[in-house]
mmCIF file of C-alpha atoms and ligand atoms in Angstrom:
data_model
loop_
_atom_site.group_PDB
_atom_site.id
_atom_site.type_symbol
_atom_site.label_atom_id
_atom_site.label_comp_id
_atom_site.label_asym_id
_atom_site.label_seq_id
_atom_site.Cartn_x
_atom_site.Cartn_y
_atom_site.Cartn_z
ATOM 1 C CA MET A 153 -19.722 22.425 10.919
ATOM 2 C CA LYS A 154 -21.746 19.558 10.823
ATOM 3 C CA ILE A 155 -21.695 16.277 8.075
ATOM 4 C CA THR A 156 -24.755 16.214 5.935
ATOM 5 C CA GLU A 157 -24.317 13.607 3.587
ATOM 6 C CA ILE A 158 -22.323 10.545 3.201
ATOM 7 C CA THR A 159 -22.391 9.019 -0.592
ATOM 8 C CA ALA A 160 -20.678 5.706 -2.257
ATOM 9 C CA GLN A 161 -21.104 5.640 -5.910
ATOM 10 C CA PRO A 162 -20.130 2.333 -8.397
ATOM 11 C CA PHE A 163 -19.071 3.815 -11.664
ATOM 12 C CA LYS A 164 -17.031 1.903 -14.243
ATOM 13 C CA TYR A 165 -13.888 2.011 -15.596
ATOM 14 C CA LYS A 166 -12.069 0.333 -17.813
ATOM 15 C CA SER A 167 -8.670 -1.346 -17.047
ATOM 16 C CA ARG A 168 -6.310 -4.025 -17.881
ATOM 17 C CA HIS A 169 -5.603 -5.645 -14.315
ATOM 18 C CA GLY A 170 -7.223 -9.480 -14.440
ATOM 19 C CA ARG A 171 -6.903 -11.476 -11.191
ATOM 20 C CA ASP A 172 -6.210 -15.058 -11.049
ATOM 21 C CA ASN A 173 -8.355 -17.504 -8.573
ATOM 22 C CA GLU A 174 -6.253 -16.276 -5.604
ATOM 23 C CA GLY A 175 -6.720 -12.700 -6.436
ATOM 24 C CA HIS A 176 -3.265 -11.900 -7.599
ATOM 25 C CA GLY A 177 -3.364 -9.308 -10.075
ATOM 26 C CA HIS A 178 -1.636 -9.769 -13.346
ATOM 27 C CA PRO A 179 -2.013 -7.766 -17.289
ATOM 28 C CA GLY A 180 -4.245 -9.185 -19.280
ATOM 29 C CA PRO A 181 -7.215 -7.664 -21.623
ATOM 30 C CA GLU A 182 -9.541 -4.847 -21.238
ATOM 31 C CA ILE A 183 -12.424 -5.523 -19.234
ATOM 32 C CA ASP A 184 -14.829 -2.957 -17.008
ATOM 33 C CA ALA A 185 -14.100 -2.502 -12.960
ATOM 34 C CA THR A 186 -16.026 -1.040 -10.835
ATOM 35 C CA GLN A 187 -15.231 2.232 -8.989
ATOM 36 C CA THR A 188 -16.246 3.037 -5.879
ATOM 37 C CA LEU A 189 -16.468 7.252 -4.841
ATOM 38 C CA VAL A 190 -17.315 8.021 -1.070
ATOM 39 C CA THR A 191 -18.576 11.745 -1.032
ATOM 40 C CA ILE A 192 -18.374 13.483 2.172
ATOM 41 C CA LYS A 193 -20.314 16.343 2.577
ATOM 42 C CA THR A 194 -21.272 19.308 4.941
ATOM 43 C CA ASP A 195 -23.715 21.882 5.924
ATOM 44 C CA GLU A 196 -21.158 24.505 5.024
ATOM 45 C CA GLY A 197 -20.325 23.485 1.512
ATOM 46 C CA ALA A 198 -17.116 21.331 2.719
ATOM 47 C CA GLU A 199 -16.757 18.444 0.957
ATOM 48 C CA GLY A 200 -14.143 15.389 0.971
ATOM 49 C CA TYR A 201 -13.039 12.520 -1.497
ATOM 50 C CA MET A 202 -11.694 8.811 -2.059
ATOM 51 C CA PHE A 203 -11.922 6.045 -3.537
ATOM 52 C CA GLY A 204 -12.633 2.166 -2.841
ATOM 53 C CA ALA A 205 -15.469 1.491 -0.169
ATOM 54 C CA GLN A 206 -18.405 -0.615 -0.780
ATOM 55 C CA LYS A 207 -22.248 1.258 -0.944
ATOM 56 C CA SER A 208 -24.095 -0.728 0.742
ATOM 57 C CA VAL A 209 -21.769 -0.988 4.024
ATOM 58 C CA VAL A 210 -21.160 2.799 3.843
ATOM 59 C CA ASP A 211 -25.316 3.378 3.530
ATOM 60 C CA GLU A 212 -25.633 0.778 5.894
ATOM 61 C CA HIS A 213 -22.895 0.794 9.087
ATOM 62 C CA VAL A 214 -20.965 3.884 8.306
ATOM 63 C CA ALA A 215 -24.400 7.009 7.321
ATOM 64 C CA PRO A 216 -25.454 6.571 10.550
ATOM 65 C CA ILE A 217 -22.064 6.621 12.277
ATOM 66 C CA VAL A 218 -20.576 10.171 10.098
ATOM 67 C CA LEU A 219 -24.328 11.929 9.802
ATOM 68 C CA GLY A 220 -24.007 15.263 12.490
ATOM 69 C CA GLU A 221 -21.194 14.861 13.434
ATOM 70 C CA ASP A 222 -18.539 17.028 13.059
ATOM 71 C CA PRO A 223 -16.007 16.262 9.823
ATOM 72 C CA PHE A 224 -12.944 17.319 11.927
ATOM 73 C CA ASP A 225 -13.538 15.258 14.610
ATOM 74 C CA ARG A 226 -11.672 12.259 13.343
ATOM 75 C CA GLU A 227 -10.634 11.059 15.537
ATOM 76 C CA LYS A 228 -14.110 10.806 17.053
ATOM 77 C CA ILE A 229 -15.666 9.181 14.312
ATOM 78 C CA TRP A 230 -12.367 6.392 13.771
ATOM 79 C CA GLN A 231 -13.333 5.094 17.585
ATOM 80 C CA LYS A 232 -16.753 4.864 16.869
ATOM 81 C CA LEU A 233 -16.304 3.240 13.051
ATOM 82 C CA ARG A 234 -13.837 0.930 15.209
ATOM 83 C CA HIS A 235 -16.101 0.060 17.823
ATOM 84 C CA MET A 236 -18.715 -0.552 15.439
ATOM 85 C CA GLN A 237 -16.723 -3.188 13.936
ATOM 86 C CA ARG A 238 -17.204 -5.326 16.814
ATOM 87 C CA ILE A 239 -20.788 -5.356 15.585
ATOM 88 C CA ALA A 240 -20.261 -5.635 11.949
ATOM 89 C CA PRO A 241 -17.200 -7.527 11.506
ATOM 90 C CA SER A 242 -17.997 -8.621 7.564
ATOM 91 C CA GLY A 243 -17.863 -5.122 6.270
ATOM 92 C CA LEU A 244 -16.809 -2.564 8.137
ATOM 93 C CA THR A 245 -13.192 -3.812 7.378
ATOM 94 C CA ASP A 246 -9.993 -2.108 8.694
ATOM 95 C CA ARG A 247 -9.950 -1.243 4.584
ATOM 96 C CA LEU A 248 -12.927 0.390 4.499
ATOM 97 C CA ILE A 249 -13.072 2.497 7.559
ATOM 98 C CA GLY A 250 -9.468 3.745 5.960
ATOM 99 C CA VAL A 251 -11.168 5.244 2.980
ATOM 100 C CA ILE A 252 -14.143 6.979 5.384
ATOM 101 C CA ASP A 253 -10.773 8.177 7.357
ATOM 102 C CA VAL A 254 -9.122 9.782 4.462
ATOM 103 C CA ALA A 255 -12.049 11.198 2.989
ATOM 104 C CA LEU A 256 -12.433 13.011 5.871
ATOM 105 C CA TRP A 257 -8.539 14.332 5.818
ATOM 106 C CA ASP A 258 -9.227 15.102 2.202
ATOM 107 C CA LEU A 259 -12.207 17.573 3.815
ATOM 108 C CA ALA A 260 -10.185 19.452 6.193
ATOM 109 C CA GLY A 261 -7.322 19.746 3.456
ATOM 110 C CA ARG A 262 -9.759 21.144 0.577
ATOM 111 C CA HIS A 263 -11.570 22.539 3.418
ATOM 112 C CA LEU A 264 -8.792 24.532 5.046
ATOM 113 C CA ASN A 265 -6.971 24.754 1.100
ATOM 114 C CA MET A 266 -4.111 22.957 2.516
ATOM 115 C CA PRO A 267 -2.419 19.745 1.519
ATOM 116 C CA VAL A 268 -3.299 16.574 3.830
ATOM 117 C CA HIS A 269 0.723 16.460 4.790
ATOM 118 C CA LYS A 270 1.061 19.738 6.039
ATOM 119 C CA LEU A 271 -1.702 19.449 7.812
ATOM 120 C CA LEU A 272 -0.318 16.819 9.278
ATOM 121 C CA GLY A 273 2.964 18.331 10.076
ATOM 122 C CA GLY A 274 5.066 18.514 7.475
ATOM 123 C CA TYR A 275 9.092 16.771 7.925
ATOM 124 C CA ARG A 276 9.816 16.014 3.259
ATOM 125 C CA GLU A 277 8.816 16.999 -0.227
ATOM 126 C CA LYS A 278 9.780 14.257 -1.764
ATOM 127 C CA VAL A 279 10.319 10.536 -1.098
ATOM 128 C CA LEU A 280 12.027 7.854 -3.153
ATOM 129 C CA ALA A 281 10.008 5.237 -4.685
ATOM 130 C CA TYR A 282 10.755 1.555 -4.787
ATOM 131 C CA ALA A 283 9.330 0.060 -7.867
ATOM 132 C CA SER A 284 7.369 -2.989 -6.388
ATOM 133 C CA THR A 285 6.378 -6.058 -9.156
ATOM 134 C CA MET A 286 2.999 -7.677 -9.490
ATOM 135 C CA VAL A 287 3.189 -11.243 -8.417
ATOM 136 C CA GLY A 288 5.597 -13.638 -10.614
ATOM 137 C CA ASP A 289 3.221 -15.216 -13.885
ATOM 138 C CA GLU A 290 3.328 -18.009 -16.429
ATOM 139 C CA ILE A 291 3.562 -14.624 -19.306
ATOM 140 C CA GLU A 292 5.971 -14.608 -22.380
ATOM 141 C CA ASN A 293 8.744 -12.093 -21.010
ATOM 142 C CA GLY A 294 6.479 -10.937 -18.648
ATOM 143 C CA LEU A 295 6.994 -12.175 -15.339
ATOM 144 C CA ALA A 296 7.402 -15.580 -15.835
ATOM 145 C CA THR A 297 11.548 -16.586 -14.714
ATOM 146 C CA PRO A 298 14.611 -15.483 -13.017
ATOM 147 C CA GLU A 299 15.608 -13.618 -16.094
ATOM 148 C CA ASP A 300 12.413 -11.983 -16.679
ATOM 149 C CA TYR A 301 12.835 -10.098 -13.044
ATOM 150 C CA GLY A 302 16.788 -9.243 -14.005
ATOM 151 C CA ARG A 303 14.923 -7.778 -17.340
ATOM 152 C CA PHE A 304 12.865 -5.556 -15.646
ATOM 153 C CA ALA A 305 14.554 -4.729 -12.874
ATOM 154 C CA GLU A 306 17.273 -3.289 -15.438
ATOM 155 C CA TRP A 307 14.478 -1.353 -17.044
ATOM 156 C CA ALA A 308 13.802 0.100 -13.473
ATOM 157 C CA ILE A 309 16.551 0.865 -12.078
ATOM 158 C CA LYS A 310 19.132 1.566 -15.088
ATOM 159 C CA GLU A 311 15.958 3.172 -17.331
ATOM 160 C CA ARG A 312 13.667 4.360 -15.883
ATOM 161 C CA GLY A 313 15.421 5.739 -12.127
ATOM 162 C CA TYR A 314 14.219 4.015 -9.134
ATOM 163 C CA LYS A 315 16.373 4.020 -7.006
ATOM 164 C CA ALA A 316 14.868 0.477 -5.147
ATOM 165 C CA PHE A 317 13.299 -2.995 -6.447
ATOM 166 C CA LYS A 318 11.242 -5.025 -4.112
ATOM 167 C CA LEU A 319 10.124 -8.332 -6.189
ATOM 168 C CA HIS A 320 6.993 -10.279 -5.484
ATOM 169 C CA THR A 321 7.306 -14.053 -7.201
ATOM 170 C CA TRP A 322 5.724 -16.579 -8.018
ATOM 171 C CA GLN A 323 2.773 -17.847 -5.649
ATOM 172 C CA PRO A 324 -0.031 -20.092 -6.461
ATOM 173 C CA PRO A 325 -2.339 -21.075 -8.337
ATOM 174 C CA ILE A 326 0.883 -21.863 -11.035
ATOM 175 C CA ALA A 327 1.701 -25.544 -10.640
ATOM 176 C CA TRP A 328 4.989 -25.455 -8.886
ATOM 177 C CA ALA A 329 5.052 -22.052 -7.138
ATOM 178 C CA PRO A 330 5.828 -21.784 -3.781
ATOM 179 C CA SER A 331 9.474 -22.503 -4.723
ATOM 180 C CA VAL A 332 12.790 -21.027 -2.188
ATOM 181 C CA LYS A 333 14.934 -22.152 -4.763
ATOM 182 C CA MET A 334 13.352 -19.747 -8.070
ATOM 183 C CA ASP A 335 12.543 -16.762 -5.628
ATOM 184 C CA ILE A 336 16.358 -17.045 -5.009
ATOM 185 C CA ALA A 337 16.876 -17.012 -8.176
ATOM 186 C CA ALA A 338 15.048 -13.960 -8.715
ATOM 187 C CA CYS A 339 16.431 -12.558 -6.713
ATOM 188 C CA ALA A 340 20.336 -13.321 -7.678
ATOM 189 C CA ALA A 341 19.114 -12.763 -11.522
ATOM 190 C CA VAL A 342 17.979 -8.717 -9.854
ATOM 191 C CA ARG A 343 21.113 -8.494 -7.800
ATOM 192 C CA GLU A 344 23.413 -9.263 -11.067
ATOM 193 C CA ALA A 345 21.455 -6.658 -13.053
ATOM 194 C CA VAL A 346 21.324 -3.945 -10.453
ATOM 195 C CA GLY A 347 24.705 -3.842 -9.462
ATOM 196 C CA PRO A 348 25.686 -4.044 -5.665
ATOM 197 C CA ASP A 349 24.585 -0.723 -4.080
ATOM 198 C CA ILE A 350 20.558 -0.790 -5.602
ATOM 199 C CA PRO A 351 18.322 -2.044 -2.007
ATOM 200 C CA LEU A 352 16.235 -5.194 -2.827
ATOM 201 C CA MET A 353 13.498 -6.330 -1.053
ATOM 202 C CA LEU A 354 11.768 -9.316 -1.456
ATOM 203 C CA ASP A 355 7.842 -10.384 -1.244
ATOM 204 C CA SER A 356 7.246 -14.135 -1.157
ATOM 205 C CA TYR A 357 4.936 -16.263 -1.155
ATOM 206 C CA HIS A 358 3.172 -15.744 2.601
ATOM 207 C CA TYR A 359 2.595 -19.104 3.922
ATOM 208 C CA TYR A 360 6.106 -20.908 3.767
ATOM 209 C CA ASN A 361 6.778 -22.635 7.310
ATOM 210 C CA ARG A 362 9.349 -22.007 9.199
ATOM 211 C CA MET A 363 12.383 -24.094 7.716
ATOM 212 C CA ASP A 364 11.344 -22.332 4.537
ATOM 213 C CA ALA A 365 11.689 -18.776 5.501
ATOM 214 C CA LEU A 366 15.158 -19.422 7.091
ATOM 215 C CA ALA A 367 16.535 -20.663 4.229
ATOM 216 C CA LEU A 368 14.846 -17.944 1.656
ATOM 217 C CA GLY A 369 15.724 -15.270 4.533
ATOM 218 C CA ARG A 370 19.757 -17.142 3.676
ATOM 219 C CA GLY A 371 19.902 -16.615 0.352
ATOM 220 C CA LEU A 372 18.925 -13.499 0.828
ATOM 221 C CA GLU A 373 21.216 -12.312 3.449
ATOM 222 C CA GLU A 374 24.308 -13.844 0.800
ATOM 223 C CA LEU A 375 22.468 -11.266 -2.239
ATOM 224 C CA ASP A 376 22.364 -8.106 -0.326
ATOM 225 C CA PHE A 377 19.068 -8.121 -0.126
ATOM 226 C CA TYR A 378 17.528 -4.244 1.839
ATOM 227 C CA TRP A 379 14.043 -6.349 4.014
ATOM 228 C CA PHE A 380 12.311 -9.203 4.288
ATOM 229 C CA GLU A 381 9.207 -9.427 3.976
ATOM 230 C CA GLU A 382 5.987 -11.302 4.784
ATOM 231 C CA PRO A 383 7.241 -15.328 4.688
ATOM 232 C CA MET A 384 5.026 -17.094 7.040
ATOM 233 C CA ASP A 385 1.688 -16.726 7.906
ATOM 234 C CA GLU A 386 1.578 -13.658 10.524
ATOM 235 C CA ALA A 387 -0.751 -14.917 12.622
ATOM 236 C CA SER A 388 2.020 -16.559 14.427
ATOM 237 C CA MET A 389 4.087 -13.654 15.628
ATOM 238 C CA SER A 390 6.246 -16.459 17.283
ATOM 239 C CA SER A 391 7.701 -17.337 14.099
ATOM 240 C CA TYR A 392 8.337 -13.937 13.206
ATOM 241 C CA LYS A 393 10.621 -13.654 16.821
ATOM 242 C CA TRP A 394 11.907 -17.303 15.806
ATOM 243 C CA LEU A 395 13.114 -15.742 12.748
ATOM 244 C CA CYS A 396 14.312 -12.432 13.748
ATOM 245 C CA ASP A 397 16.127 -14.243 15.945
ATOM 246 C CA GLN A 398 18.275 -16.098 13.513
ATOM 247 C CA LEU A 399 18.697 -13.961 10.285
ATOM 248 C CA ASP A 400 20.828 -10.425 10.576
ATOM 249 C CA ILE A 401 18.401 -8.803 7.135
ATOM 250 C CA PRO A 402 15.895 -6.706 8.382
ATOM 251 C CA VAL A 403 12.267 -8.721 8.583
ATOM 252 C CA ILE A 404 9.795 -6.225 7.776
ATOM 253 C CA GLY A 405 5.838 -6.616 9.274
ATOM 254 C CA PRO A 406 2.824 -7.353 10.196
ATOM 255 C CA GLU A 407 1.365 -6.083 6.862
ATOM 256 C CA THR A 408 -1.691 -7.789 6.387
ATOM 257 C CA MET A 409 -2.516 -8.929 10.188
ATOM 258 C CA GLY A 410 -5.421 -6.698 11.882
ATOM 259 C CA GLY A 411 -5.131 -5.442 14.834
ATOM 260 C CA LYS A 412 -4.106 -2.378 13.773
ATOM 261 C CA MET A 413 -1.201 -0.033 16.088
ATOM 262 C CA PHE A 414 -1.917 -3.073 18.434
ATOM 263 C CA THR A 415 0.160 -5.194 16.537
ATOM 264 C CA ARG A 416 2.449 -3.249 15.693
ATOM 265 C CA ALA A 417 3.571 -2.245 19.328
ATOM 266 C CA GLU A 418 3.715 -6.129 20.279
ATOM 267 C CA TRP A 419 5.942 -7.309 17.024
ATOM 268 C CA ILE A 420 8.421 -4.695 18.265
ATOM 269 C CA LYS A 421 7.828 -5.431 21.675
ATOM 270 C CA ASN A 422 8.278 -9.152 22.191
ATOM 271 C CA GLY A 423 10.833 -8.356 18.400
ATOM 272 C CA ALA A 424 9.332 -9.511 16.183
ATOM 273 C CA CYS A 425 10.328 -7.212 13.342
ATOM 274 C CA ASP A 426 13.236 -5.335 12.674
ATOM 275 C CA LEU A 427 11.431 -2.650 10.455
ATOM 276 C CA SER A 428 7.319 -1.688 11.332
ATOM 277 C CA ARG A 429 4.592 -1.652 8.499
ATOM 278 C CA SER A 430 1.597 -0.135 7.959
ATOM 279 C CA GLY A 431 -0.177 1.215 5.658
ATOM 280 C CA VAL A 432 -3.392 3.500 5.222
ATOM 281 C CA GLY A 433 -5.262 0.077 3.890
ATOM 282 C CA ASP A 434 -3.982 -2.361 7.063
ATOM 283 C CA VAL A 435 -4.675 -0.154 9.968
ATOM 284 C CA GLY A 436 -7.825 1.496 8.847
ATOM 285 C CA GLY A 437 -6.971 5.191 7.409
ATOM 286 C CA LEU A 438 -4.343 7.739 7.955
ATOM 287 C CA SER A 439 -5.061 8.948 11.438
ATOM 288 C CA PRO A 440 -3.713 5.404 12.694
ATOM 289 C CA LEU A 441 -1.086 4.940 9.911
ATOM 290 C CA MET A 442 -0.099 7.981 12.171
ATOM 291 C CA LYS A 443 -0.190 6.448 15.425
ATOM 292 C CA CYS A 444 1.454 3.658 14.176
ATOM 293 C CA ALA A 445 4.505 5.746 12.520
ATOM 294 C CA HIS A 446 5.014 7.456 15.950
ATOM 295 C CA LEU A 447 5.175 3.568 18.245
ATOM 296 C CA ALA A 448 7.992 2.859 15.866
ATOM 297 C CA GLU A 449 9.859 6.212 16.431
ATOM 298 C CA SER A 450 9.209 5.480 20.052
ATOM 299 C CA PHE A 451 11.458 2.534 19.534
ATOM 300 C CA ASN A 452 13.424 4.097 16.954
ATOM 301 C CA MET A 453 12.812 1.993 14.309
ATOM 302 C CA ALA A 454 11.780 2.842 10.929
ATOM 303 C CA CYS A 455 8.411 2.776 9.638
ATOM 304 C CA GLU A 456 8.291 1.279 6.121
ATOM 305 C CA VAL A 457 4.818 2.132 4.471
ATOM 306 C CA HIS A 458 2.771 -0.665 2.886
ATOM 307 C CA GLY A 459 1.291 0.062 -0.794
ATOM 308 C CA GLY A 460 1.231 3.800 -2.665
ATOM 309 C CA GLY A 461 -2.388 6.300 -2.704
ATOM 310 C CA PRO A 462 -2.414 9.995 -1.621
ATOM 311 C CA GLY A 463 -2.954 8.346 2.356
ATOM 312 C CA ASN A 464 0.518 6.661 2.122
ATOM 313 C CA LEU A 465 2.405 9.185 0.231
ATOM 314 C CA ASN A 466 1.015 12.069 2.652
ATOM 315 C CA ALA A 467 1.613 10.138 6.038
ATOM 316 C CA LEU A 468 5.255 9.827 4.051
ATOM 317 C CA GLY A 469 4.971 13.263 3.999
ATOM 318 C CA ALA A 470 5.280 13.407 7.734
ATOM 319 C CA MET A 471 6.650 11.209 9.334
ATOM 320 C CA GLY A 472 9.838 12.701 11.353
ATOM 321 C CA MET A 473 11.946 8.922 12.027
ATOM 322 C CA PRO A 474 10.797 8.488 7.924
ATOM 323 C CA GLY A 475 10.072 5.326 6.199
ATOM 324 C CA GLU A 476 12.396 5.817 3.295
ATOM 325 C CA PHE A 477 10.322 4.465 0.355
ATOM 326 C CA TYR A 478 6.972 5.146 -0.847
ATOM 327 C CA GLU A 479 6.012 2.012 -2.628
ATOM 328 C CA ARG A 480 5.323 2.431 -6.280
ATOM 329 C CA GLY A 481 3.416 -0.400 -8.119
ATOM 330 C CA LEU A 482 2.211 -2.921 -8.931
ATOM 331 C CA LEU A 483 4.170 -2.661 -11.439
ATOM 332 C CA HIS A 484 4.900 -5.399 -14.351
ATOM 333 C CA PRO A 485 6.510 -5.346 -17.904
ATOM 334 C CA PHE A 486 3.058 -4.966 -19.646
ATOM 335 C CA ILE A 487 1.275 -2.517 -17.812
ATOM 336 C CA ASP A 488 1.662 1.098 -18.402
ATOM 337 C CA TYR A 489 2.118 2.663 -14.381
ATOM 338 C CA GLU A 490 1.950 5.995 -16.214
ATOM 339 C CA GLU A 491 -0.678 5.954 -17.550
ATOM 340 C CA PRO A 492 -3.483 7.764 -15.375
ATOM 341 C CA ALA A 493 -7.069 5.702 -14.373
ATOM 342 C CA GLN A 494 -9.631 6.917 -16.549
ATOM 343 C CA TYR A 495 -11.540 8.542 -13.194
ATOM 344 C CA LEU A 496 -8.413 10.924 -12.558
ATOM 345 C CA ASN A 497 -7.427 13.617 -14.533
ATOM 346 C CA THR A 498 -3.567 13.030 -13.821
ATOM 347 C CA LEU A 499 -1.359 10.527 -12.215
ATOM 348 C CA PHE A 500 -1.395 11.141 -8.208
ATOM 349 C CA ASP A 501 2.008 10.176 -8.158
ATOM 350 C CA PRO A 502 5.004 10.924 -11.219
ATOM 351 C CA MET A 503 7.953 10.444 -10.464
ATOM 352 C CA ASP A 504 10.976 12.529 -11.045
ATOM 353 C CA GLU A 505 14.215 10.853 -13.009
ATOM 354 C CA GLU A 506 16.201 10.681 -9.847
ATOM 355 C CA GLY A 507 13.378 8.066 -8.501
ATOM 356 C CA TYR A 508 11.398 10.723 -6.379
ATOM 357 C CA VAL A 509 7.701 11.180 -5.511
ATOM 358 C CA HIS A 510 7.585 14.514 -4.826
ATOM 359 C CA MET A 511 4.216 15.538 -2.039
ATOM 360 C CA PRO A 512 1.354 16.531 -3.569
ATOM 361 C CA THR A 513 0.160 20.371 -3.044
ATOM 362 C CA ARG A 514 -3.083 20.492 -4.372
ATOM 363 C CA ALA A 515 -5.682 21.419 -1.413
ATOM 364 C CA GLY A 516 -6.492 17.738 0.308
ATOM 365 C CA ILE A 517 -5.132 14.507 0.160
ATOM 366 C CA GLY A 518 -3.732 15.611 -4.127
ATOM 367 C CA LEU A 519 -6.276 13.225 -6.068
ATOM 368 C CA ASP A 520 -6.646 15.234 -9.645
ATOM 369 C CA ILE A 521 -10.657 13.874 -9.652
ATOM 370 C CA ASN A 522 -11.819 13.032 -12.864
ATOM 371 C CA PHE A 523 -15.738 14.206 -12.206
ATOM 372 C CA ASP A 524 -17.132 14.036 -15.415
ATOM 373 C CA TYR A 525 -16.167 11.021 -16.068
ATOM 374 C CA ILE A 526 -17.563 9.250 -12.808
ATOM 375 C CA THR A 527 -20.964 10.982 -13.661
ATOM 376 C CA GLU A 528 -20.553 9.736 -17.189
ATOM 377 C CA ASN A 529 -19.859 5.704 -16.137
ATOM 378 C CA LEU A 530 -21.978 5.488 -13.140
ATOM 379 C CA ILE A 531 -23.375 2.541 -12.351
HETATM 380 MG MG1 LIG B 688 3.808 -6.707 0.959
#
């Protein structure tokens, strides 16, 4: 089988997700947003899909590599894309090559009429989700105060059925942010609201210094938090080693630091994390995410998967030393997460009343794509 076509088609859809000038998502008025559908086709009629790669980069850098290749040679294609990142580092990001890799997995699953987590080697049929909030804001009754976080956590756990909750707290451009004191106040309000038995996590400001990170970590220990995520710039592994050495609370990472499985290996080996962290968008695809999961497993360390979406969920279905949670979000009191995007017929990751997201049963990665909507809204 040979790949004969790869396209990235931009289309418009309506969204209520806005961004502040530091890039953080918040609820807002309905806007025209752009998404891109990547399609890979073969000479035998097999097709694979994924969202999110830039058309110019796919045309210029990806197509020359993948056209003519066997779509089942995922490792060969991924290694070629990885090496090409040296030549075209600005466009050929880990996120983008991850989209291509997931589309190839989707093609394989669709062609063999199997869900991808089964092709990977299935381990479980469902995974607990945690409610993962948007970052703090200044919206009345949104996520503007510690009490807002407490109220939202109470709804998520007691009404919606989540079994775990993660805060993203306040960051610039909010004038007074970041603030260790406010972060701890929000975490305390959430603990107070949900009681002692619910696992809670914090992902705070990413550029605290060491002393701030240590103070925050100690505050979380008093509140019996489950993990502490990315309080400092991850480019400094030594800082995380320093932090891990002093805290009892598990420190998780690296999340956004480049370097794929190589950085994960260094962090584990050097004692810079207690839980490993990888996601399809961080390490360049589902194939390398499984490498990271197996790496962590080999050190008896859980790999907690970063972010939602089909690549991450299928990986969680096939990890023998599981990451415990699927990240469901980003959530906000004024966003209805249960409503699928217009370009999907059904929600990809529905959650049951017990707080579980079930592995997709449809062939491929499990997306139920509304192709008519996309065709009608092509740019
Ligand atoms: Mg994070």
